[in-house]
Amino acid sequence: METKLQLHGFNNLTKSLSFNIYDICYAQTEEQREAYIDYIDEMYNAERLTQILTDVVKIIGANVLNIARQDYEPHGASVTMLIAEHEVSNGETDNEESPGPLPDTILAHLDKSHVTVHTYPESHPHDGVSTFRADIDVSTCGLISPLKVLNYLIHSFDSDVVTVDYRVRGFTRDVDGTKHYIDHDINSIQNYLTEDTQNAYQMIDVNVYQENLFHTKMMLKDFKLDNYVFGVNASDLGPGEAQSIEERLRREMLEIFYSRNVE
């Protein structure tokens, strides 16, 4: 059994996970674009996001204290959720470098930390490409870790492109006074994803180990046009039109994945 780190007082490390998902869609007409954004607003309204964040709180082993949420006009939502850390069963914590559970804009505060989510639906004014973005931040102090929520969050949204940042900040002291700047092993965020998720996405790591800073970009490998056109079927499109739409959608995904415009 792994030897526990004996600490002097409270664990003062802050573990922050930033998670951004992008859902890409093609909506040709103004009416279709408005319908897509209305669909996103309904699908990911404040009530639905509150449930997602409530599940996140359970996964990291915390308790919900209070919830405040808001849907915005014309689009988007956010929620504030006060949460508190509670004692993990048998005094054990799960910081093992392995995937968390899967699921069958929110701001939340732990008594020592916080969780946030905000949604941003938008559409291109000319070429029919629409993009929905959800930003989620989970910051915890003490023993609990936010990394186990990754699988749940990826499966809770239609995630075409995902960017994940994880950083451990501050330090805690052991009983001898030695400072520890991280309290668990981690080589890559990818090790917290299930095998099927790893196989489904093209992934790139940019890690700064000496700073306890980890970054992973993900882009869905499988591309089926029917999953990206809104209001029409891909089979109803002419070959030239279908190819043009696919090129625009793939370009949008690449630009988001590489964080630069493609000429």
PDB file of N, CA and C in Angstrom, residues 91-185:
ATOM      1  N   GLY A  91     -11.053   7.710   4.775  1.00  0.00           N
ATOM      2  CA  GLY A  91      -9.906   8.592   4.791  1.00  0.00           C
ATOM      3  C   GLY A  91      -9.020   8.478   3.567  1.00  0.00           C
ATOM      4  N   GLU A  92      -9.517   7.799   2.501  1.00  0.00           N
ATOM      5  CA  GLU A  92      -8.713   7.592   1.314  1.00  0.00           C
ATOM      6  C   GLU A  92      -9.031   8.646   0.266  1.00  0.00           C
ATOM      7  N   THR A  93      -8.033   8.999  -0.566  1.00  0.00           N
ATOM      8  CA  THR A  93      -8.242   9.897  -1.692  1.00  0.00           C
ATOM      9  C   THR A  93      -7.843   9.178  -2.962  1.00  0.00           C
ATOM     10  N   ASP A  94      -8.394   9.607  -4.095  1.00  0.00           N
ATOM     11  CA  ASP A  94      -8.114   8.954  -5.360  1.00  0.00           C
ATOM     12  C   ASP A  94      -7.422   9.932  -6.291  1.00  0.00           C
ATOM     13  N   ASN A  95      -6.093  10.047  -6.166  1.00  0.00           N
ATOM     14  CA  ASN A  95      -5.302  10.867  -7.064  1.00  0.00           C
ATOM     15  C   ASN A  95      -4.512  10.013  -8.043  1.00  0.00           C
ATOM     16  N   GLU A  96      -4.829   8.722  -8.119  1.00  0.00           N
ATOM     17  CA  GLU A  96      -4.125   7.831  -9.018  1.00  0.00           C
ATOM     18  C   GLU A  96      -4.282   8.303 -10.451  1.00  0.00           C
ATOM     19  N   GLU A  97      -3.204   8.172 -11.245  1.00  0.00           N
ATOM     20  CA  GLU A  97      -3.218   8.610 -12.634  1.00  0.00           C
ATOM     21  C   GLU A  97      -3.961   7.601 -13.477  1.00  0.00           C
ATOM     22  N   SER A  98      -5.298   7.711 -13.475  1.00  0.00           N
ATOM     23  CA  SER A  98      -6.157   6.779 -14.191  1.00  0.00           C
ATOM     24  C   SER A  98      -7.469   7.485 -14.488  1.00  0.00           C
ATOM     25  N   PRO A  99      -8.255   6.967 -15.473  1.00  0.00           N
ATOM     26  CA  PRO A  99      -9.492   7.638 -15.865  1.00  0.00           C
ATOM     27  C   PRO A  99     -10.528   7.673 -14.749  1.00  0.00           C
ATOM     28  N   GLY A 100     -11.362   8.713 -14.778  1.00  0.00           N
ATOM     29  CA  GLY A 100     -12.483   8.818 -13.861  1.00  0.00           C
ATOM     30  C   GLY A 100     -13.723   8.184 -14.465  1.00  0.00           C
ATOM     31  N   PRO A 101     -14.864   8.275 -13.790  1.00  0.00           N
ATOM     32  CA  PRO A 101     -16.093   7.616 -14.261  1.00  0.00           C
ATOM     33  C   PRO A 101     -16.694   8.293 -15.475  1.00  0.00           C
ATOM     34  N   LEU A 102     -17.550   7.548 -16.186  1.00  0.00           N
ATOM     35  CA  LEU A 102     -18.279   8.065 -17.336  1.00  0.00           C
ATOM     36  C   LEU A 102     -19.724   8.358 -16.939  1.00  0.00           C
ATOM     37  N   PRO A 103     -20.441   9.161 -17.686  1.00  0.00           N
ATOM     38  CA  PRO A 103     -21.826   9.491 -17.360  1.00  0.00           C
ATOM     39  C   PRO A 103     -22.795   8.521 -17.977  1.00  0.00           C
ATOM     40  N   ASP A 104     -23.907   7.679 -17.454  1.00  0.00           N
ATOM     41  CA  ASP A 104     -24.977   6.976 -18.155  1.00  0.00           C
ATOM     42  C   ASP A 104     -25.654   8.172 -18.857  1.00  0.00           C
ATOM     43  N   THR A 105     -23.125  28.168 -18.323  1.00  0.00           N
ATOM     44  CA  THR A 105     -21.942  28.444 -17.689  1.00  0.00           C
ATOM     45  C   THR A 105     -22.173  28.521 -16.254  1.00  0.00           C
ATOM     46  N   ILE A 106     -21.185  27.519 -15.595  1.00  0.00           N
ATOM     47  CA  ILE A 106     -21.486  27.372 -14.177  1.00  0.00           C
ATOM     48  C   ILE A 106     -20.315  27.861 -13.345  1.00  0.00           C
ATOM     49  N   LEU A 107     -20.560  28.554 -12.283  1.00  0.00           N
ATOM     50  CA  LEU A 107     -19.521  28.964 -11.344  1.00  0.00           C
ATOM     51  C   LEU A 107     -19.853  28.367 -10.003  1.00  0.00           C
ATOM     52  N   ALA A 108     -18.918  27.647  -9.418  1.00  0.00           N
ATOM     53  CA  ALA A 108     -19.180  27.027  -8.132  1.00  0.00           C
ATOM     54  C   ALA A 108     -18.005  27.253  -7.207  1.00  0.00           C
ATOM     55  N   HIS A 109     -18.252  27.497  -5.946  1.00  0.00           N
ATOM     56  CA  HIS A 109     -17.195  27.716  -4.967  1.00  0.00           C
ATOM     57  C   HIS A 109     -17.213  26.601  -3.931  1.00  0.00           C
ATOM     58  N   LEU A 110     -16.048  25.958  -3.745  1.00  0.00           N
ATOM     59  CA  LEU A 110     -15.881  25.097  -2.583  1.00  0.00           C
ATOM     60  C   LEU A 110     -15.673  25.998  -1.371  1.00  0.00           C
ATOM     61  N   ASP A 111     -15.699  25.417  -0.176  1.00  0.00           N
ATOM     62  CA  ASP A 111     -15.342  26.225   0.977  1.00  0.00           C
ATOM     63  C   ASP A 111     -13.888  26.671   0.865  1.00  0.00           C
ATOM     64  N   LYS A 112     -13.098  25.959   0.045  1.00  0.00           N
ATOM     65  CA  LYS A 112     -11.714  26.345  -0.169  1.00  0.00           C
ATOM     66  C   LYS A 112     -11.423  26.565  -1.655  1.00  0.00           C
ATOM     67  N   SER A 113     -12.394  26.327  -2.562  1.00  0.00           N
ATOM     68  CA  SER A 113     -12.108  26.305  -3.992  1.00  0.00           C
ATOM     69  C   SER A 113     -13.365  26.657  -4.786  1.00  0.00           C
ATOM     70  N   HIS A 114     -13.314  26.469  -6.125  1.00  0.00           N
ATOM     71  CA  HIS A 114     -14.469  26.833  -6.936  1.00  0.00           C
ATOM     72  C   HIS A 114     -14.552  25.993  -8.204  1.00  0.00           C
ATOM     73  N   VAL A 115     -15.750  25.985  -8.807  1.00  0.00           N
ATOM     74  CA  VAL A 115     -16.003  25.340 -10.091  1.00  0.00           C
ATOM     75  C   VAL A 115     -16.803  26.316 -10.939  1.00  0.00           C
ATOM     76  N   THR A 116     -16.442  26.467 -12.234  1.00  0.00           N
ATOM     77  CA  THR A 116     -17.148  27.406 -13.089  1.00  0.00           C
ATOM     78  C   THR A 116     -17.493  26.796 -14.435  1.00  0.00           C
ATOM     79  N   VAL A 117     -18.603  27.236 -15.001  1.00  0.00           N
ATOM     80  CA  VAL A 117     -18.962  26.898 -16.386  1.00  0.00           C
ATOM     81  C   VAL A 117     -19.718  28.063 -17.005  1.00  0.00           C
ATOM     82  N   HIS A 118     -19.364  28.403 -18.231  1.00  0.00           N
ATOM     83  CA  HIS A 118     -20.090  29.403 -19.019  1.00  0.00           C
ATOM     84  C   HIS A 118     -20.251  28.869 -20.440  1.00  0.00           C
ATOM     85  N   THR A 119     -21.330  29.222 -21.106  1.00  0.00           N
ATOM     86  CA  THR A 119     -21.558  28.765 -22.480  1.00  0.00           C
ATOM     87  C   THR A 119     -21.547  29.944 -23.437  1.00  0.00           C
ATOM     88  N   TYR A 120     -21.057  29.679 -24.657  1.00  0.00           N
ATOM     89  CA  TYR A 120     -20.923  30.725 -25.676  1.00  0.00           C
ATOM     90  C   TYR A 120     -21.330  30.180 -27.039  1.00  0.00           C
ATOM     91  N   PRO A 121     -22.621  30.253 -27.409  1.00  0.00           N
ATOM     92  CA  PRO A 121     -23.016  29.881 -28.774  1.00  0.00           C
ATOM     93  C   PRO A 121     -22.780  31.052 -29.729  1.00  0.00           C
ATOM     94  N   GLU A 122     -22.275  30.759 -30.939  1.00  0.00           N
ATOM     95  CA  GLU A 122     -22.064  31.822 -31.918  1.00  0.00           C
ATOM     96  C   GLU A 122     -22.109  31.230 -33.316  1.00  0.00           C
ATOM     97  N   SER A 123     -22.255  32.092 -34.337  1.00  0.00           N
ATOM     98  CA  SER A 123     -22.299  31.609 -35.708  1.00  0.00           C
ATOM     99  C   SER A 123     -21.570  32.592 -36.624  1.00  0.00           C
ATOM    100  N   HIS A 124     -20.968  32.050 -37.687  1.00  0.00           N
ATOM    101  CA  HIS A 124     -20.294  32.869 -38.694  1.00  0.00           C
ATOM    102  C   HIS A 124     -21.367  33.569 -39.528  1.00  0.00           C
ATOM    103  N   PRO A 125     -21.212  34.861 -39.787  1.00  0.00           N
ATOM    104  CA  PRO A 125     -22.286  35.587 -40.493  1.00  0.00           C
ATOM    105  C   PRO A 125     -22.422  35.238 -41.960  1.00  0.00           C
ATOM    106  N   HIS A 126     -21.432  34.517 -42.570  1.00  0.00           N
ATOM    107  CA  HIS A 126     -21.466  34.323 -44.016  1.00  0.00           C
ATOM    108  C   HIS A 126     -21.391  32.863 -44.474  1.00  0.00           C
ATOM    109  N   ASP A 127     -20.511  32.055 -43.858  1.00  0.00           N
ATOM    110  CA  ASP A 127     -20.273  30.739 -44.455  1.00  0.00           C
ATOM    111  C   ASP A 127     -21.043  29.599 -43.798  1.00  0.00           C
ATOM    112  N   GLY A 128     -21.956  29.904 -42.853  1.00  0.00           N
ATOM    113  CA  GLY A 128     -22.831  28.879 -42.298  1.00  0.00           C
ATOM    114  C   GLY A 128     -22.256  28.082 -41.155  1.00  0.00           C
ATOM    115  N   VAL A 129     -21.014  28.334 -40.763  1.00  0.00           N
ATOM    116  CA  VAL A 129     -20.398  27.588 -39.672  1.00  0.00           C
ATOM    117  C   VAL A 129     -20.808  28.202 -38.336  1.00  0.00           C
ATOM    118  N   SER A 130     -21.315  27.353 -37.442  1.00  0.00           N
ATOM    119  CA  SER A 130     -21.673  27.781 -36.090  1.00  0.00           C
ATOM    120  C   SER A 130     -20.848  26.988 -35.089  1.00  0.00           C
ATOM    121  N   THR A 131     -20.480  27.634 -33.996  1.00  0.00           N
ATOM    122  CA  THR A 131     -19.645  26.992 -32.984  1.00  0.00           C
ATOM    123  C   THR A 131     -20.223  27.251 -31.602  1.00  0.00           C
ATOM    124  N   PHE A 132     -20.378  26.181 -30.835  1.00  0.00           N
ATOM    125  CA  PHE A 132     -20.792  26.291 -29.444  1.00  0.00           C
ATOM    126  C   PHE A 132     -19.600  25.980 -28.560  1.00  0.00           C
ATOM    127  N   ARG A 133     -19.305  26.872 -27.603  1.00  0.00           N
ATOM    128  CA  ARG A 133     -18.186  26.663 -26.688  1.00  0.00           C
ATOM    129  C   ARG A 133     -18.690  26.644 -25.261  1.00  0.00           C
ATOM    130  N   ALA A 134     -18.172  25.701 -24.484  1.00  0.00           N
ATOM    131  CA  ALA A 134     -18.435  25.671 -23.050  1.00  0.00           C
ATOM    132  C   ALA A 134     -17.099  25.714 -22.324  1.00  0.00           C
ATOM    133  N   ASP A 135     -16.950  26.656 -21.406  1.00  0.00           N
ATOM    134  CA  ASP A 135     -15.741  26.792 -20.594  1.00  0.00           C
ATOM    135  C   ASP A 135     -16.036  26.323 -19.177  1.00  0.00           C
ATOM    136  N   ILE A 136     -15.255  25.394 -18.693  1.00  0.00           N
ATOM    137  CA  ILE A 136     -15.446  24.825 -17.362  1.00  0.00           C
ATOM    138  C   ILE A 136     -14.130  24.906 -16.605  1.00  0.00           C
ATOM    139  N   ASP A 137     -14.177  25.420 -15.389  1.00  0.00           N
ATOM    140  CA  ASP A 137     -12.998  25.472 -14.529  1.00  0.00           C
ATOM    141  C   ASP A 137     -13.321  24.805 -13.203  1.00  0.00           C
ATOM    142  N   VAL A 138     -12.448  23.906 -12.779  1.00  0.00           N
ATOM    143  CA  VAL A 138     -12.595  23.229 -11.495  1.00  0.00           C
ATOM    144  C   VAL A 138     -11.310  23.457 -10.718  1.00  0.00           C
ATOM    145  N   SER A 139     -11.399  24.172  -9.615  1.00  0.00           N
ATOM    146  CA  SER A 139     -10.222  24.466  -8.800  1.00  0.00           C
ATOM    147  C   SER A 139     -10.473  23.953  -7.394  1.00  0.00           C
ATOM    148  N   THR A 140      -9.579  23.084  -6.903  1.00  0.00           N
ATOM    149  CA  THR A 140      -9.768  22.485  -5.590  1.00  0.00           C
ATOM    150  C   THR A 140      -8.531  22.681  -4.727  1.00  0.00           C
ATOM    151  N   CYS A 141      -8.753  22.756  -3.439  1.00  0.00           N
ATOM    152  CA  CYS A 141      -7.661  22.807  -2.475  1.00  0.00           C
ATOM    153  C   CYS A 141      -7.749  21.578  -1.570  1.00  0.00           C
ATOM    154  N   GLY A 142      -6.618  21.208  -0.995  1.00  0.00           N
ATOM    155  CA  GLY A 142      -6.625  20.076  -0.087  1.00  0.00           C
ATOM    156  C   GLY A 142      -6.417  18.764  -0.813  1.00  0.00           C
ATOM    157  N   LEU A 143      -7.116  17.720  -0.370  1.00  0.00           N
ATOM    158  CA  LEU A 143      -6.867  16.375  -0.857  1.00  0.00           C
ATOM    159  C   LEU A 143      -7.562  16.055  -2.171  1.00  0.00           C
ATOM    160  N   ILE A 144      -8.717  16.645  -2.427  1.00  0.00           N
ATOM    161  CA  ILE A 144      -9.497  16.247  -3.594  1.00  0.00           C
ATOM    162  C   ILE A 144      -8.871  16.788  -4.878  1.00  0.00           C
ATOM    163  N   SER A 145      -9.042  16.036  -5.970  1.00  0.00           N
ATOM    164  CA  SER A 145      -8.459  16.394  -7.257  1.00  0.00           C
ATOM    165  C   SER A 145      -9.550  16.500  -8.315  1.00  0.00           C
ATOM    166  N   PRO A 146      -9.441  17.484  -9.235  1.00  0.00           N
ATOM    167  CA  PRO A 146     -10.464  17.651 -10.274  1.00  0.00           C
ATOM    168  C   PRO A 146     -10.269  16.756 -11.491  1.00  0.00           C
ATOM    169  N   LEU A 147      -9.155  16.042 -11.595  1.00  0.00           N
ATOM    170  CA  LEU A 147      -8.851  15.312 -12.824  1.00  0.00           C
ATOM    171  C   LEU A 147      -9.836  14.189 -13.132  1.00  0.00           C
ATOM    172  N   LYS A 148     -10.483  13.646 -12.116  1.00  0.00           N
ATOM    173  CA  LYS A 148     -11.392  12.521 -12.327  1.00  0.00           C
ATOM    174  C   LYS A 148     -12.699  12.916 -13.032  1.00  0.00           C
ATOM    175  N   VAL A 149     -12.921  14.216 -13.238  1.00  0.00           N
ATOM    176  CA  VAL A 149     -14.172  14.634 -13.880  1.00  0.00           C
ATOM    177  C   VAL A 149     -14.047  14.692 -15.396  1.00  0.00           C
ATOM    178  N   LEU A 150     -12.851  14.496 -15.956  1.00  0.00           N
ATOM    179  CA  LEU A 150     -12.641  14.694 -17.386  1.00  0.00           C
ATOM    180  C   LEU A 150     -13.532  13.813 -18.243  1.00  0.00           C
ATOM    181  N   ASN A 151     -13.583  12.521 -17.955  1.00  0.00           N
ATOM    182  CA  ASN A 151     -14.388  11.622 -18.778  1.00  0.00           C
ATOM    183  C   ASN A 151     -15.857  12.003 -18.757  1.00  0.00           C
ATOM    184  N   TYR A 152     -16.332  12.344 -17.574  1.00  0.00           N
ATOM    185  CA  TYR A 152     -17.737  12.733 -17.465  1.00  0.00           C
ATOM    186  C   TYR A 152     -18.027  13.972 -18.309  1.00  0.00           C
ATOM    187  N   LEU A 153     -17.145  14.979 -18.237  1.00  0.00           N
ATOM    188  CA  LEU A 153     -17.389  16.226 -18.962  1.00  0.00           C
ATOM    189  C   LEU A 153     -17.325  16.025 -20.473  1.00  0.00           C
ATOM    190  N   ILE A 154     -16.353  15.256 -20.946  1.00  0.00           N
ATOM    191  CA  ILE A 154     -16.237  15.017 -22.391  1.00  0.00           C
ATOM    192  C   ILE A 154     -17.482  14.326 -22.924  1.00  0.00           C
ATOM    193  N   HIS A 155     -18.050  13.398 -22.142  1.00  0.00           N
ATOM    194  CA  HIS A 155     -19.236  12.668 -22.580  1.00  0.00           C
ATOM    195  C   HIS A 155     -20.536  13.425 -22.296  1.00  0.00           C
ATOM    196  N   SER A 156     -20.454  14.538 -21.584  1.00  0.00           N
ATOM    197  CA  SER A 156     -21.654  15.324 -21.290  1.00  0.00           C
ATOM    198  C   SER A 156     -21.959  16.337 -22.384  1.00  0.00           C
ATOM    199  N   PHE A 157     -20.995  16.566 -23.290  1.00  0.00           N
ATOM    200  CA  PHE A 157     -21.169  17.530 -24.370  1.00  0.00           C
ATOM    201  C   PHE A 157     -20.830  16.845 -25.695  1.00  0.00           C
ATOM    202  N   ASP A 158     -21.288  17.463 -26.804  1.00  0.00           N
ATOM    203  CA  ASP A 158     -20.853  17.026 -28.125  1.00  0.00           C
ATOM    204  C   ASP A 158     -19.491  17.667 -28.375  1.00  0.00           C
ATOM    205  N   SER A 159     -18.436  16.951 -28.048  1.00  0.00           N
ATOM    206  CA  SER A 159     -17.097  17.531 -27.998  1.00  0.00           C
ATOM    207  C   SER A 159     -16.317  17.203 -29.268  1.00  0.00           C
ATOM    208  N   ASP A 160     -16.255  18.162 -30.206  1.00  0.00           N
ATOM    209  CA  ASP A 160     -15.468  17.983 -31.420  1.00  0.00           C
ATOM    210  C   ASP A 160     -14.003  18.361 -31.186  1.00  0.00           C
ATOM    211  N   VAL A 161     -13.797  19.469 -30.494  1.00  0.00           N
ATOM    212  CA  VAL A 161     -12.455  19.908 -30.122  1.00  0.00           C
ATOM    213  C   VAL A 161     -12.465  20.188 -28.626  1.00  0.00           C
ATOM    214  N   VAL A 162     -11.420  19.730 -27.927  1.00  0.00           N
ATOM    215  CA  VAL A 162     -11.326  19.912 -26.484  1.00  0.00           C
ATOM    216  C   VAL A 162      -9.924  20.415 -26.143  1.00  0.00           C
ATOM    217  N   THR A 163      -9.846  21.410 -25.281  1.00  0.00           N
ATOM    218  CA  THR A 163      -8.549  21.820 -24.738  1.00  0.00           C
ATOM    219  C   THR A 163      -8.626  21.720 -23.216  1.00  0.00           C
ATOM    220  N   VAL A 164      -7.590  21.142 -22.634  1.00  0.00           N
ATOM    221  CA  VAL A 164      -7.566  20.905 -21.194  1.00  0.00           C
ATOM    222  C   VAL A 164      -6.257  21.438 -20.624  1.00  0.00           C
ATOM    223  N   ASP A 165      -6.352  22.229 -19.556  1.00  0.00           N
ATOM    224  CA  ASP A 165      -5.181  22.702 -18.815  1.00  0.00           C
ATOM    225  C   ASP A 165      -5.312  22.272 -17.364  1.00  0.00           C
ATOM    226  N   TYR A 166      -4.209  21.782 -16.810  1.00  0.00           N
ATOM    227  CA  TYR A 166      -4.189  21.389 -15.400  1.00  0.00           C
ATOM    228  C   TYR A 166      -2.920  21.934 -14.773  1.00  0.00           C
ATOM    229  N   ARG A 167      -3.080  22.596 -13.624  1.00  0.00           N
ATOM    230  CA  ARG A 167      -1.919  23.162 -12.945  1.00  0.00           C
ATOM    231  C   ARG A 167      -2.063  22.983 -11.436  1.00  0.00           C
ATOM    232  N   VAL A 168      -0.956  22.623 -10.805  1.00  0.00           N
ATOM    233  CA  VAL A 168      -0.899  22.552  -9.349  1.00  0.00           C
ATOM    234  C   VAL A 168      -0.066  23.737  -8.869  1.00  0.00           C
ATOM    235  N   ARG A 169      -0.646  24.550  -7.988  1.00  0.00           N
ATOM    236  CA  ARG A 169       0.011  25.777  -7.527  1.00  0.00           C
ATOM    237  C   ARG A 169       0.211  25.742  -6.018  1.00  0.00           C
ATOM    238  N   GLY A 170       1.158  26.547  -5.581  1.00  0.00           N
ATOM    239  CA  GLY A 170       1.427  26.664  -4.159  1.00  0.00           C
ATOM    240  C   GLY A 170       2.284  25.521  -3.651  1.00  0.00           C
ATOM    241  N   PHE A 171       2.290  25.319  -2.342  1.00  0.00           N
ATOM    242  CA  PHE A 171       3.024  24.207  -1.742  1.00  0.00           C
ATOM    243  C   PHE A 171       2.398  23.871  -0.403  1.00  0.00           C
ATOM    244  N   THR A 172       2.691  22.665   0.057  1.00  0.00           N
ATOM    245  CA  THR A 172       2.293  22.236   1.384  1.00  0.00           C
ATOM    246  C   THR A 172       3.524  21.658   2.071  1.00  0.00           C
ATOM    247  N   ARG A 173       3.525  21.599   3.377  1.00  0.00           N
ATOM    248  CA  ARG A 173       4.691  21.124   4.120  1.00  0.00           C
ATOM    249  C   ARG A 173       4.394  19.785   4.783  1.00  0.00           C
ATOM    250  N   ASP A 174       5.434  18.931   4.823  1.00  0.00           N
ATOM    251  CA  ASP A 174       5.283  17.715   5.595  1.00  0.00           C
ATOM    252  C   ASP A 174       5.657  18.006   7.050  1.00  0.00           C
ATOM    253  N   VAL A 175       5.610  16.984   7.889  1.00  0.00           N
ATOM    254  CA  VAL A 175       5.819  17.195   9.321  1.00  0.00           C
ATOM    255  C   VAL A 175       7.245  17.629   9.635  1.00  0.00           C
ATOM    256  N   ASP A 176       8.190  17.402   8.704  1.00  0.00           N
ATOM    257  CA  ASP A 176       9.574  17.832   8.909  1.00  0.00           C
ATOM    258  C   ASP A 176       9.820  19.247   8.385  1.00  0.00           C
ATOM    259  N   GLY A 177       8.778  19.856   7.795  1.00  0.00           N
ATOM    260  CA  GLY A 177       8.926  21.206   7.272  1.00  0.00           C
ATOM    261  C   GLY A 177       9.312  21.280   5.812  1.00  0.00           C
ATOM    262  N   THR A 178       9.540  20.123   5.155  1.00  0.00           N
ATOM    263  CA  THR A 178       9.896  20.116   3.737  1.00  0.00           C
ATOM    264  C   THR A 178       8.686  20.512   2.889  1.00  0.00           C
ATOM    265  N   LYS A 179       8.917  21.404   1.931  1.00  0.00           N
ATOM    266  CA  LYS A 179       7.833  21.852   1.057  1.00  0.00           C
ATOM    267  C   LYS A 179       7.609  20.847  -0.081  1.00  0.00           C
ATOM    268  N   HIS A 180       6.330  20.603  -0.402  1.00  0.00           N
ATOM    269  CA  HIS A 180       5.953  19.738  -1.513  1.00  0.00           C
ATOM    270  C   HIS A 180       5.074  20.550  -2.462  1.00  0.00           C
ATOM    271  N   TYR A 181       5.481  20.586  -3.740  1.00  0.00           N
ATOM    272  CA  TYR A 181       4.787  21.417  -4.720  1.00  0.00           C
ATOM    273  C   TYR A 181       3.756  20.641  -5.538  1.00  0.00           C
ATOM    274  N   ILE A 182       3.667  19.351  -5.331  1.00  0.00           N
ATOM    275  CA  ILE A 182       2.619  18.512  -5.912  1.00  0.00           C
ATOM    276  C   ILE A 182       2.501  17.281  -5.024  1.00  0.00           C
ATOM    277  N   ASP A 183       1.303  16.735  -4.897  1.00  0.00           N
ATOM    278  CA  ASP A 183       1.110  15.613  -3.973  1.00  0.00           C
ATOM    279  C   ASP A 183       0.650  14.338  -4.676  1.00  0.00           C
ATOM    280  N   HIS A 184       0.788  14.289  -6.008  1.00  0.00           N
ATOM    281  CA  HIS A 184       0.440  13.070  -6.734  1.00  0.00           C
ATOM    282  C   HIS A 184       1.262  12.997  -8.023  1.00  0.00           C
ATOM    283  N   ASP A 185       1.416  11.785  -8.545  1.00  0.00           N
ATOM    284  CA  ASP A 185       2.156  11.575  -9.789  1.00  0.00           C
ATOM    285  C   ASP A 185       1.270  11.898 -10.986  1.00  0.00           C
TER     286      ASP A 185
END
